[in-house]
CSV table of C-alpha atoms in Angstrom, one decimal:
chain,number,residue,atom,x,y,z
A,191,UNK,CA,0.2,-0.3,0.0
A,192,UNK,CA,0.9,3.4,-1.1
A,193,UNK,CA,1.5,5.8,1.7
A,194,UNK,CA,0.6,9.7,1.6
A,195,UNK,CA,3.3,11.5,0.2
A,196,UNK,CA,4.8,14.5,2.4
A,197,UNK,CA,4.3,17.6,0.3
A,198,UNK,CA,8.5,18.0,0.6
A,199,UNK,CA,8.6,14.8,-1.4
A,200,UNK,CA,9.9,15.3,-4.7
A,201,UNK,CA,7.4,12.9,-6.2
A,202,UNK,CA,4.8,14.7,-4.1
A,203,UNK,CA,5.9,17.8,-6.5
A,204,UNK,CA,6.0,16.2,-9.6
A,205,UNK,CA,2.3,15.3,-9.1
A,206,UNK,CA,1.4,18.5,-7.8
A,207,UNK,CA,3.3,20.0,-10.8
A,208,UNK,CA,1.5,17.6,-13.6
A,209,UNK,CA,-1.9,18.6,-12.4
A,210,UNK,CA,-1.5,22.4,-11.9
A,211,UNK,CA,-0.1,22.5,-15.6
A,212,UNK,CA,-3.3,20.4,-16.5
A,213,UNK,CA,-5.4,23.1,-14.6
A,214,UNK,CA,-3.2,26.0,-16.9
A,215,UNK,CA,-3.9,24.1,-19.7
A,216,UNK,CA,-8.0,23.8,-19.3
A,217,UNK,CA,-7.9,27.5,-18.4
A,218,UNK,CA,-5.7,28.5,-22.1
A,219,UNK,CA,-8.7,26.9,-23.8
A,220,UNK,CA,-11.1,29.5,-22.5
A,221,UNK,CA,-12.6,27.3,-19.4
A,222,UNK,CA,-13.2,28.6,-16.0
A,223,UNK,CA,-12.2,25.3,-13.3
A,224,UNK,CA,-15.2,25.7,-10.5
A,225,UNK,CA,-14.2,23.1,-8.7
A,226,UNK,CA,-11.5,20.9,-8.1
A,227,UNK,CA,-12.5,17.1,-6.5
A,228,UNK,CA,-10.1,14.8,-5.3
A,229,UNK,CA,-9.0,12.5,-2.2
A,230,UNK,CA,-5.0,14.1,-2.4
A,231,UNK,CA,-3.6,17.0,-1.9
A,232,UNK,CA,-1.4,17.0,-4.8
A,233,UNK,CA,-5.7,16.9,-6.5
A,234,UNK,CA,-6.0,20.6,-4.8
A,235,UNK,CA,-2.7,22.2,-4.7
A,236,UNK,CA,-1.6,24.5,-7.1
A,237,UNK,CA,-4.5,26.9,-7.5
A,238,UNK,CA,-6.4,27.4,-10.3
A,239,UNK,CA,-10.0,26.2,-9.3
A,240,UNK,CA,-13.0,28.5,-7.7
A,241,UNK,CA,-13.3,25.9,-4.7
A,242,UNK,CA,-11.9,22.5,-3.6
A,243,UNK,CA,-13.4,19.8,-2.3
A,244,UNK,CA,-11.5,17.2,-0.5
A,245,UNK,CA,-12.9,13.5,-0.4
A,246,UNK,CA,-11.5,10.9,2.3
A,247,UNK,CA,-8.7,7.9,0.9
A,248,UNK,CA,-10.1,5.4,2.7
A,249,UNK,CA,-6.8,4.3,2.7
A,250,UNK,CA,-5.7,3.5,-0.7
A,251,UNK,CA,-9.0,1.3,-1.1
A,252,UNK,CA,-10.6,4.2,-3.8
A,253,UNK,CA,-7.6,3.6,-6.0
């Protein structure tokens, strides 16, 4: 089972960057992201969404 990544962990930073860049690309196409929903901090961080909603992780059983 994967352990949650600490925000200082390099893999966390890569995931965060990829997801933030994806939201930026969507915005550049003229869309507004009104909500970002996820069970990981990398799903929600980095901005580029008007609101964020954190779901429970259920200890990785949603993977």
